[in-house]
Every structure is written in C-alpha cells, then in structure tokens.
mmCIF file of C-alpha atoms in Angstrom:
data_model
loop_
_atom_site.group_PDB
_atom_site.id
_atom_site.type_symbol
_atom_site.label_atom_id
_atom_site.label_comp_id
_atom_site.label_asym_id
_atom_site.label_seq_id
_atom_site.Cartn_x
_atom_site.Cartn_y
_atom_site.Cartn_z
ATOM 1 C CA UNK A 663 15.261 -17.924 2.074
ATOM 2 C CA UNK A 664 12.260 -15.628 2.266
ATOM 3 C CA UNK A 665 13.293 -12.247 4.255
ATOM 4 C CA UNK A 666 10.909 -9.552 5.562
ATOM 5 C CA UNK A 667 10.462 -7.018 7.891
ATOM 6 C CA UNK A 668 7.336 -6.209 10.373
ATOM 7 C CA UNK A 669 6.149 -4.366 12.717
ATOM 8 C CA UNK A 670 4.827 -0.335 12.875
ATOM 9 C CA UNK A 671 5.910 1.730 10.060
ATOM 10 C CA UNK A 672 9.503 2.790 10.707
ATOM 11 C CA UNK A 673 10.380 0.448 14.124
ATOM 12 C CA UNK A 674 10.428 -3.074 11.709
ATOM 13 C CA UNK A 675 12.320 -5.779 12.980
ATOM 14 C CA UNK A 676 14.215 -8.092 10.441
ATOM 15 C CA UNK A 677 12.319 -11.228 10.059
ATOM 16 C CA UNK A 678 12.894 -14.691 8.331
ATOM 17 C CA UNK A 679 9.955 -17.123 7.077
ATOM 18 C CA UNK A 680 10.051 -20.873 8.807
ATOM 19 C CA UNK A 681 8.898 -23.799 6.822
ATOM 20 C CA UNK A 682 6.111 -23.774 8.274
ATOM 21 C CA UNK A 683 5.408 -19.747 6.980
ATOM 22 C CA UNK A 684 5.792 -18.563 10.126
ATOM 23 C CA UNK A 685 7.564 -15.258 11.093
ATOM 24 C CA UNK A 686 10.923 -15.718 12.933
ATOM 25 C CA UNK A 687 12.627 -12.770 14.579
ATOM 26 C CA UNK A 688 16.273 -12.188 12.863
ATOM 27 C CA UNK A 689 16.918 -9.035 14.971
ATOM 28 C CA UNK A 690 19.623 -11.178 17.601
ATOM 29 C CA UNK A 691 21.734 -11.888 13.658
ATOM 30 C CA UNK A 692 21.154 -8.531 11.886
ATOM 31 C CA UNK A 693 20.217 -4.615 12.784
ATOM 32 C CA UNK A 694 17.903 -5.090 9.189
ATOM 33 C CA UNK A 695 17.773 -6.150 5.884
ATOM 34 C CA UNK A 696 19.275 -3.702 4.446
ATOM 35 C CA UNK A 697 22.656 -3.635 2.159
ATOM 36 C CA UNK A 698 25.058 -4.705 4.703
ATOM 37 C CA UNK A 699 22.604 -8.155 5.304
ATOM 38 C CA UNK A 700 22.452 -8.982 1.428
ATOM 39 C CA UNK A 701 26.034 -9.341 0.906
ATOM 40 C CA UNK A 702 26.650 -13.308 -0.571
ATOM 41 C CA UNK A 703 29.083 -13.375 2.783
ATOM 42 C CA UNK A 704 26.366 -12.468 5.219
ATOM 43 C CA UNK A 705 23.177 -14.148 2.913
ATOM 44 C CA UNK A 706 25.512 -17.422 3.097
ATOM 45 C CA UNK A 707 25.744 -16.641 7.046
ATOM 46 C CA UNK A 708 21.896 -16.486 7.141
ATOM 47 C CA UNK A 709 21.557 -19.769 5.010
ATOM 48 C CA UNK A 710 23.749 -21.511 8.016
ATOM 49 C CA UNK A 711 21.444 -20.557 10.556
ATOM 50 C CA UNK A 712 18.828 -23.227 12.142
ATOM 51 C CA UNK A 713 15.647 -20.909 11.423
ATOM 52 C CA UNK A 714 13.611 -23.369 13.981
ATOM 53 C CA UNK A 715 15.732 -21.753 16.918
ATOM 54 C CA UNK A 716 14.774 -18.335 16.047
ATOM 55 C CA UNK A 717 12.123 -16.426 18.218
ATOM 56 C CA UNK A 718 9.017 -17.079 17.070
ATOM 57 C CA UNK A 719 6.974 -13.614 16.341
ATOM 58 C CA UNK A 720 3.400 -14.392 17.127
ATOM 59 C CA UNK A 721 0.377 -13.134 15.596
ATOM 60 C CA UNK A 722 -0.252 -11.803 12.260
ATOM 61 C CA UNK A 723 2.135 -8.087 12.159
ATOM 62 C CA UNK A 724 1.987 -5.596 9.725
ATOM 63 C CA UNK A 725 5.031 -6.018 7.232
ATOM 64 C CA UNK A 726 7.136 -2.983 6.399
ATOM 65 C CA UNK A 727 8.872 -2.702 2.639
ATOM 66 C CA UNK A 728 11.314 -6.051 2.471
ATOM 67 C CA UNK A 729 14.602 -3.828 2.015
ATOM 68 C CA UNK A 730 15.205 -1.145 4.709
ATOM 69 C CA UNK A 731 17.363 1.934 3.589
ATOM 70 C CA UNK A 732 17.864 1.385 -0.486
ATOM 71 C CA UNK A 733 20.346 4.386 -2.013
ATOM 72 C CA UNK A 734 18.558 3.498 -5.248
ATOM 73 C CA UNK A 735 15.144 2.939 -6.295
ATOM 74 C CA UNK A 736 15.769 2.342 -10.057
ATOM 75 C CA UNK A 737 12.870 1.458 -12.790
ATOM 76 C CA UNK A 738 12.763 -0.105 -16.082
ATOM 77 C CA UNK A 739 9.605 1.481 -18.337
ATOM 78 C CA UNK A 740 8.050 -0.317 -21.271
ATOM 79 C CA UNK A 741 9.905 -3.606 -20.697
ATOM 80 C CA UNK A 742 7.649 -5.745 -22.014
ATOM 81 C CA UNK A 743 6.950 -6.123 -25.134
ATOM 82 C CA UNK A 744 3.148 -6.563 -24.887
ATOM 83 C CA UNK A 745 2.967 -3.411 -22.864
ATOM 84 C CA UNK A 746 4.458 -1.446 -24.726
ATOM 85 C CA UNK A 747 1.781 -2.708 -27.837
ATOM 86 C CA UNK A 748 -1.151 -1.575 -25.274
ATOM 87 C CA UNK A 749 0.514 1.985 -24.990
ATOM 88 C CA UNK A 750 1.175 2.328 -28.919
ATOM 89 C CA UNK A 751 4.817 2.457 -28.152
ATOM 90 C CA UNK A 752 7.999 1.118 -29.720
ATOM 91 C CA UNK A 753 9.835 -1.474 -28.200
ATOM 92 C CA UNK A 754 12.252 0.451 -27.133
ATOM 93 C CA UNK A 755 15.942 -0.315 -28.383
ATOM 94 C CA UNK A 756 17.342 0.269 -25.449
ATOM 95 C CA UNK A 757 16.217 -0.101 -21.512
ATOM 96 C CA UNK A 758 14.210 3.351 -20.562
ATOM 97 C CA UNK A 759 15.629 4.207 -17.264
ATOM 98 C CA UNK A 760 13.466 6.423 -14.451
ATOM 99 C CA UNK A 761 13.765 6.578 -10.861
ATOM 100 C CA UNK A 762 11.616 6.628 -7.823
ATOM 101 C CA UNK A 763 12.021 8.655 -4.739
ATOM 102 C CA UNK A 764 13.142 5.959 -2.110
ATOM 103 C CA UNK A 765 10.639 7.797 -0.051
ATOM 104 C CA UNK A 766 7.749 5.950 -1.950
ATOM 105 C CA UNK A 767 8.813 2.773 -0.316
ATOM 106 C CA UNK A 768 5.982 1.377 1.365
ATOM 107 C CA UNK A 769 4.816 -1.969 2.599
ATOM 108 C CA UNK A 770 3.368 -4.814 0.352
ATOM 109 C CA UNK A 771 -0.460 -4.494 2.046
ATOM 110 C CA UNK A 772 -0.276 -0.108 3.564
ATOM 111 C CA UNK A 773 -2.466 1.667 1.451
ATOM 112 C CA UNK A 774 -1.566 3.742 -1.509
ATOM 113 C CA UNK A 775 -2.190 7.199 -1.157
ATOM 114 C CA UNK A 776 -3.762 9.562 -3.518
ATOM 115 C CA UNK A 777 -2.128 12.557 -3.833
ATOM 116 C CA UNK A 778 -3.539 15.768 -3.983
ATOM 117 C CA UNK A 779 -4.775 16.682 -7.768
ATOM 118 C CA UNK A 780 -4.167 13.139 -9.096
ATOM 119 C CA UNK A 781 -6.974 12.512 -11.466
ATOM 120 C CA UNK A 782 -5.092 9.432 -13.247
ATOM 121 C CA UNK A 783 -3.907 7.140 -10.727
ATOM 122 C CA UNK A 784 -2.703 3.648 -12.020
ATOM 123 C CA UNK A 785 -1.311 0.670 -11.396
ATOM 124 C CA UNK A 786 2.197 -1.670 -12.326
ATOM 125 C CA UNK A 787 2.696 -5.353 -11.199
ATOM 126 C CA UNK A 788 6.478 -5.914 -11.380
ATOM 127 C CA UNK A 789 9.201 -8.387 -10.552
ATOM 128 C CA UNK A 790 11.547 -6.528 -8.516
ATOM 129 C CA UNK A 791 15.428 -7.156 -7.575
ATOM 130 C CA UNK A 792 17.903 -5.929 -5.195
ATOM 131 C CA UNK A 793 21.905 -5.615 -5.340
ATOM 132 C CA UNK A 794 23.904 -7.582 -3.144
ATOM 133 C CA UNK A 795 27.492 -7.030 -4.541
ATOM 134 C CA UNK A 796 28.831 -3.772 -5.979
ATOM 135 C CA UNK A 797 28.438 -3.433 -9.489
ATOM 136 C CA UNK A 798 30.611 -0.990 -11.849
ATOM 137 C CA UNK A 799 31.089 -2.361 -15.479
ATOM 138 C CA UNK A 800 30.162 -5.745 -15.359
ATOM 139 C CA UNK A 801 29.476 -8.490 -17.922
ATOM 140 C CA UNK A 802 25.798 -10.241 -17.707
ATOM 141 C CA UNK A 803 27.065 -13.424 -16.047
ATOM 142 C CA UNK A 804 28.587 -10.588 -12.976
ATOM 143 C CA UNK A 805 25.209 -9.291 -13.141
ATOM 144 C CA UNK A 806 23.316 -12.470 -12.377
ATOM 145 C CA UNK A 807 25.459 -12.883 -9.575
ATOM 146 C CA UNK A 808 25.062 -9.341 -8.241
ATOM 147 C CA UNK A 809 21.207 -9.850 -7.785
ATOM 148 C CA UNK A 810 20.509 -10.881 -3.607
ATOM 149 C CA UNK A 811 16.973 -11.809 -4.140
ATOM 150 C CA UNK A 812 13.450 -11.091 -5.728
ATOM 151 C CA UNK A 813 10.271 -9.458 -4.740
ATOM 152 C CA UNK A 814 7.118 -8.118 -6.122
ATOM 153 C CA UNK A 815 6.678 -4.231 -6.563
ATOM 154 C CA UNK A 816 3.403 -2.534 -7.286
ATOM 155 C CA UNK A 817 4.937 0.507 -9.394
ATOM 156 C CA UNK A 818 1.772 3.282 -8.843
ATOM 157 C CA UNK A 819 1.653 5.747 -11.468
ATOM 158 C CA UNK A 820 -0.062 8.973 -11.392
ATOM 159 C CA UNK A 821 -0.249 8.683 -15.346
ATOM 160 C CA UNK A 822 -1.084 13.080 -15.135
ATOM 161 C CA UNK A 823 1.633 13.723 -13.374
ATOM 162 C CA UNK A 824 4.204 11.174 -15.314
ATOM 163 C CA UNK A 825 2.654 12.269 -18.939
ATOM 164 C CA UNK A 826 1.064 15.473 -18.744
ATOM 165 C CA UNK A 827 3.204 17.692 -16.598
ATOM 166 C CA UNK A 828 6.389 18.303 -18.590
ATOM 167 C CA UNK A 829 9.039 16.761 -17.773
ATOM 168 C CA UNK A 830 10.504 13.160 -17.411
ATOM 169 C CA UNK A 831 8.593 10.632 -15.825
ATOM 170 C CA UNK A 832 9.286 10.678 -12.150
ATOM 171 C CA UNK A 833 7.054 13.072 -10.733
ATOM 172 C CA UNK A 834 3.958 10.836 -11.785
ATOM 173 C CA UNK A 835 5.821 7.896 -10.026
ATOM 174 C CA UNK A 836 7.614 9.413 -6.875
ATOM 175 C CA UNK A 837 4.662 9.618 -4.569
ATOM 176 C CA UNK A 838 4.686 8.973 -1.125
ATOM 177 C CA UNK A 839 3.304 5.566 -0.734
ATOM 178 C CA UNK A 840 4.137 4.733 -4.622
ATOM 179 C CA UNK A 841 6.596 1.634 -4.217
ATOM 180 C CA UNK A 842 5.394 -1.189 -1.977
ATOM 181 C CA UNK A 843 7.503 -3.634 -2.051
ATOM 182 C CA UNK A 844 7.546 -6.753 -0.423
ATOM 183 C CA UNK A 845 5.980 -9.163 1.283
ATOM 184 C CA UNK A 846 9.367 -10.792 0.950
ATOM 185 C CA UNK A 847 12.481 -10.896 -0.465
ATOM 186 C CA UNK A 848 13.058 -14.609 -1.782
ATOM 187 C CA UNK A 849 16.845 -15.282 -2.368
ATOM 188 C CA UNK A 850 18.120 -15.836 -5.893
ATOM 189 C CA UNK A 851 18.645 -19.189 -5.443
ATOM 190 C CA UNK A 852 15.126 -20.408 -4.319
ATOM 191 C CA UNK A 853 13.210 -18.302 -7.237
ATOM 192 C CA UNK A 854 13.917 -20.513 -10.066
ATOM 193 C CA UNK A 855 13.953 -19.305 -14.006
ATOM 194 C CA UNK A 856 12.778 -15.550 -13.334
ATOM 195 C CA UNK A 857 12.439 -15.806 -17.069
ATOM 196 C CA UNK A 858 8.876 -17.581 -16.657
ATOM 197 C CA UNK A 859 6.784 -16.166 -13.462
ATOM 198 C CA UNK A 860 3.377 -15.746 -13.690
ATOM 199 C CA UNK A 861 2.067 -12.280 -12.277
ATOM 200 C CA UNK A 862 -1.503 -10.724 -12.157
ATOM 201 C CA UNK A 863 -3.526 -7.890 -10.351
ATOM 202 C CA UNK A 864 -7.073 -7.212 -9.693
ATOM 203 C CA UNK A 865 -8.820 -4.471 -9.005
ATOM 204 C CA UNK A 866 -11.943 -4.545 -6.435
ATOM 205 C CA UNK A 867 -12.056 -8.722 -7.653
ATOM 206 C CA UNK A 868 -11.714 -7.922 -11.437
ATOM 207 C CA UNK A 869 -7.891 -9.110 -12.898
ATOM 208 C CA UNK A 870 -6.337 -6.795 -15.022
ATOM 209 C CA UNK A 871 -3.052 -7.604 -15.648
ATOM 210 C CA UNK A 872 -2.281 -11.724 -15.792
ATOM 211 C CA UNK A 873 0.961 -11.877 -17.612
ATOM 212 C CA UNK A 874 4.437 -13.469 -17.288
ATOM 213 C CA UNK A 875 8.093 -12.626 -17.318
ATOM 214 C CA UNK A 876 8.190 -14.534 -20.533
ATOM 215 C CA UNK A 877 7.750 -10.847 -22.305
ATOM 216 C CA UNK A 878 9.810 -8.962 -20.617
ATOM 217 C CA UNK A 879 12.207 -7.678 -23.015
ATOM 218 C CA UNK A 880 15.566 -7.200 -21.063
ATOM 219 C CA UNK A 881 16.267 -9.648 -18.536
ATOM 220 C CA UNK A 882 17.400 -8.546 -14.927
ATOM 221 C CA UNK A 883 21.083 -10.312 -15.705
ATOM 222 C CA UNK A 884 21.980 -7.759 -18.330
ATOM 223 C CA UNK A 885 19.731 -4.879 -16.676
ATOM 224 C CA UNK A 886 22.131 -5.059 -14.347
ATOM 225 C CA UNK A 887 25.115 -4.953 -16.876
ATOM 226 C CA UNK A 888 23.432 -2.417 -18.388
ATOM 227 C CA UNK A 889 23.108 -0.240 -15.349
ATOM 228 C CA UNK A 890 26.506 -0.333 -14.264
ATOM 229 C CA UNK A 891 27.254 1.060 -17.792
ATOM 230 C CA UNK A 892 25.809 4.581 -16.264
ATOM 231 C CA UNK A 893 26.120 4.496 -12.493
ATOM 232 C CA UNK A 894 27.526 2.235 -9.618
ATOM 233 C CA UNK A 895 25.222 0.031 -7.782
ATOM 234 C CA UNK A 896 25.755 -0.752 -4.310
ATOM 235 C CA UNK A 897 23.874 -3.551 -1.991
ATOM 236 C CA UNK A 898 20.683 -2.383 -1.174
ATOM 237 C CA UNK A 899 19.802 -0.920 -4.821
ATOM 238 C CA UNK A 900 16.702 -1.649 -5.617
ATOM 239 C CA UNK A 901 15.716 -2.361 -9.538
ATOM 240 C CA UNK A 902 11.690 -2.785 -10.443
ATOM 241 C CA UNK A 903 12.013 -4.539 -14.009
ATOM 242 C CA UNK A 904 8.819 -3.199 -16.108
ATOM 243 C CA UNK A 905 5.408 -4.305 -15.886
ATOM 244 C CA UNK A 906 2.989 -6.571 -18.313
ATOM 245 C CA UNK A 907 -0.118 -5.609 -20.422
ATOM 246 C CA UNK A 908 -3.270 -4.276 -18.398
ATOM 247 C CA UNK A 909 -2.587 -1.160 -16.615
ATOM 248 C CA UNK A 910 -5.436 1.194 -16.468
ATOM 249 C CA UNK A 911 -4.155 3.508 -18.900
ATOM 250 C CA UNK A 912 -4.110 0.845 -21.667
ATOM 251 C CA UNK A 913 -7.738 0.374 -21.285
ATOM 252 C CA UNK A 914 -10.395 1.166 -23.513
ATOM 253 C CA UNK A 915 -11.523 3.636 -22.170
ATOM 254 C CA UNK A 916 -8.609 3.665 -19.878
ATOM 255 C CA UNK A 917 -9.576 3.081 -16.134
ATOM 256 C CA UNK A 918 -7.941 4.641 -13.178
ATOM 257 C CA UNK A 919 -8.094 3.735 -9.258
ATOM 258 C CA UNK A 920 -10.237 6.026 -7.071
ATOM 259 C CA UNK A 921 -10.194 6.618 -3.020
ATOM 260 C CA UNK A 922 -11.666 3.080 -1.922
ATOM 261 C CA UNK A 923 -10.551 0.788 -5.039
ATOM 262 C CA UNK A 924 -8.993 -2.255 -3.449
ATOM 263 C CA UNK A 925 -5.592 -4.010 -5.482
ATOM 264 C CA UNK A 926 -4.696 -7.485 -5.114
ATOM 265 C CA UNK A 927 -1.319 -8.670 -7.067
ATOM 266 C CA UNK A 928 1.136 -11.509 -6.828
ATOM 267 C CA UNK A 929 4.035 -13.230 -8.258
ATOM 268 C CA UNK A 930 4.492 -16.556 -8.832
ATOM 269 C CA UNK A 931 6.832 -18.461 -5.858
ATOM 270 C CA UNK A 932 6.843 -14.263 -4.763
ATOM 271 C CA UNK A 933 3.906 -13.827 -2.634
ATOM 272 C CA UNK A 934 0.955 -11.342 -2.649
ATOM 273 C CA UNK A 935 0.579 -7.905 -2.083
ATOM 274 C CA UNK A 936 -3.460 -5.999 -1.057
ATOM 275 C CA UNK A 937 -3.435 -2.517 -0.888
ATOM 276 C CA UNK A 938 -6.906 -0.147 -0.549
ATOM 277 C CA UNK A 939 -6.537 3.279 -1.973
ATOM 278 C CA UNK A 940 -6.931 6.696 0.750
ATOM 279 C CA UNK A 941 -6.739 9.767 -0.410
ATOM 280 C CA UNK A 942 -4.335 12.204 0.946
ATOM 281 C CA UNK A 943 -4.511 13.754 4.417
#
C-alpha cells in the first residue's frame, strides 16, 4: 500500500493511492496516519479494504508529511560508507545517533526555509522508516518486523549551525521546514530488498547525489535493534537512515543552496520529492 496525506498544511486528510495513482480519501477508516493506523492489526485492516470504493479526491492537492504526529524523529549520520569518505570521516563503529525536532516535519514538495543567519544550507537524500510495533530490546529479525513502511526524507542541514556552533548536531538540522517527508509511505511488504534502492537529487537540473542503499552501513533491521538498546520506540517513530555521497558540503569547493535553488530527489519504488528554497519570513 502507498499511504499519504493532503490537503492545507495542518487540516490533511488520510489518503490511500489506487492502482491507477489516484488519491482515495481514507478519512471514513482512519482519523490519520499516524501511530494508531500503522499497527500490523490495523495496516492488515487497510490491506482488506476494496481501495476502488473509496472516495475519489479529485484534482492534484498539496500533500502534507506521510506520518501525522511522530513522538520521534530519529537520524542515523554518516551511514554510508561512501559518505563518510567525502567528509574525511571514519566509518563509524557504531550508528551516530541525532535527532530532529518533529517540528521540522514538512511535506515532500513545501519549500524549505532558510533560516535566519544560515550561510551553509545543505542537502540529505535518505530512505526513511517508521515504527509500527513497540520496540524495547529486540533482536534484528523483531526489528524487521517492527518497521510499518518506507519513505523518502530530504534531511536539510544547516552545515554552520550543525558544525560550527558548539554543540551536538541538532541545531543545524532542527529547522522548521527541515524534514519533508513523504510523498508516501509504501508498506514493508511492497518495497522489496531496501538493501538495493537507487536514490539521487538534483539541484536547479544538476544531480548531485545518485547513490544506492547498497552502502549504507547499518541496515534499518538492526537500526532498529540497535535503537531499542537506548530508548523505546513506539508506532509512529520515525527513523531517517543516513544519506549517500554528494551533499554540498562534500564538494570541492563545497556548494550550498541559496533562496531560489530548486531540489528534486527520489527513491527507487519511493516516489519523488521538489522543494524550492524561501528564505525566512
């Protein structure tokens, strides 16, 4: 199944994609997709229903942030391996663990917003996950069962505010605006091996980042396991998983996005995201 939301930023209706890729309403099943509606019991309830019967939502709405509501926005930094070469870094021997405020959420085509004083604002395609089943303690093969569905994130970086600030890395990645997710949520069991996506962005038509999950150093099974080590994780939890070479800050010279710079990034099987930088105010 392939789950959004749409309509006017913070009045989205729950929504459910028809073979055909059209929008049906799912607000007469579920108040949202939120933790509650990504349960296996309620997902399997979903997977029962005749999607053709659903109203049909016409025209083309805006799409809100595929999970509504998350108690967690958790992130996973230099989790690929040729990322973390760009940056000079060393793999790390454990996942680094950050957070973003669930604030940032925003939807897969709003604009990003440049905050005031940013001077270094960057960009992160990433696969994304969220929880469906309460986690404390588990094994990898729990963990794998845990995860509801997939989605792409663009994880925006303000790489001043994450790297010269003091500090720990969340106030360059916090941001209102800073965590579109979306433009679906795809189900676990319709995304295949998320071991080998393809996933790219462009800026203003040039591609930057065209990578895979291939590199990606811990896989979102144990990440998971991992996680659960430290804190609880609840349905609606959202994990972004790391990002591939190509960010501005590993160029040379680096680049970084100004007010007007237009992003374009996709997933394989995940969809696409477009989002045009404004600055603030």
């Amino acid at each position: 199944m392939k789950l959004l939301r749409y309509g006017q930023t913070g009045a989205e209706r729950p929504g459910i994609l028809d073979r055909d890729g059209a929008i049906r309403d799912l607000s007469g099943v579920i108040r949202d997709i939120d933790g509650s509606a990504l349960t296996p019991q309620r997902l399997r309830e979903l997977q029962g229903l005749k999607v053709e019967t659903l109203p049909l939502v016409q025209g083309a709405p805006r799409l809100g942030p595929c999970v509504a509501r998350p108690g967690k926005f958790l992130c996973i930094g230099l989790n690929y391996a040729d990322h973390a070469a760009e940056t000079g870094a060393a793999i790390p021997s454990e996942p680094i663990i950050f957070m973003k405020a669930t604030s940032a959420l925003s939807g897969p085509n709003d604009a990003v917003i440049q905050p005031r004083g940013s001077t270094k604002l960057d960009w992160e395609v990433e696969l994304a996950f969220v929880i469906g089943t309460e986690c404390r303690y588990v094994d990898e093969a729990a963990g794998a069962a845990a995860i509801a569905g997939y989605f792409v994130c663009n994880d925006v970086s303000e790489r001043a505010f994450q790297l010269e600030r003091g500090g720990q890395w969340d106030k360059g990645k916090g941001c209102d605006s800073f965590g579109p997710i979306g433009p679906w949520l795809v189900t676990a069991d319709e995304v295949g091996d998320v071991s080998n996506l393809g996933m790219w962005l462009e800026v203003n038509g040039r591609r930057y980042q065209d990578g895979s999950t291939r590199t990606m150093i811990f896989k979102p099974a144990f990440l998971v396991s991992y996680l659960s080590q430290f804190m609880s994780l609840q349905p609606g939890d959202i994990v972004t998983t790391g990002t591939p070479p190509g960010v501005g800050l590993g160029q040379k010279p680096p680049v970084y996005l100004k007010v007007g710079d237009e992003m374009r990034l996709g997933i394989q099987g995940l969809g696409e995201q477009r989002q045009k930088v404004i600055a603030y105010g």
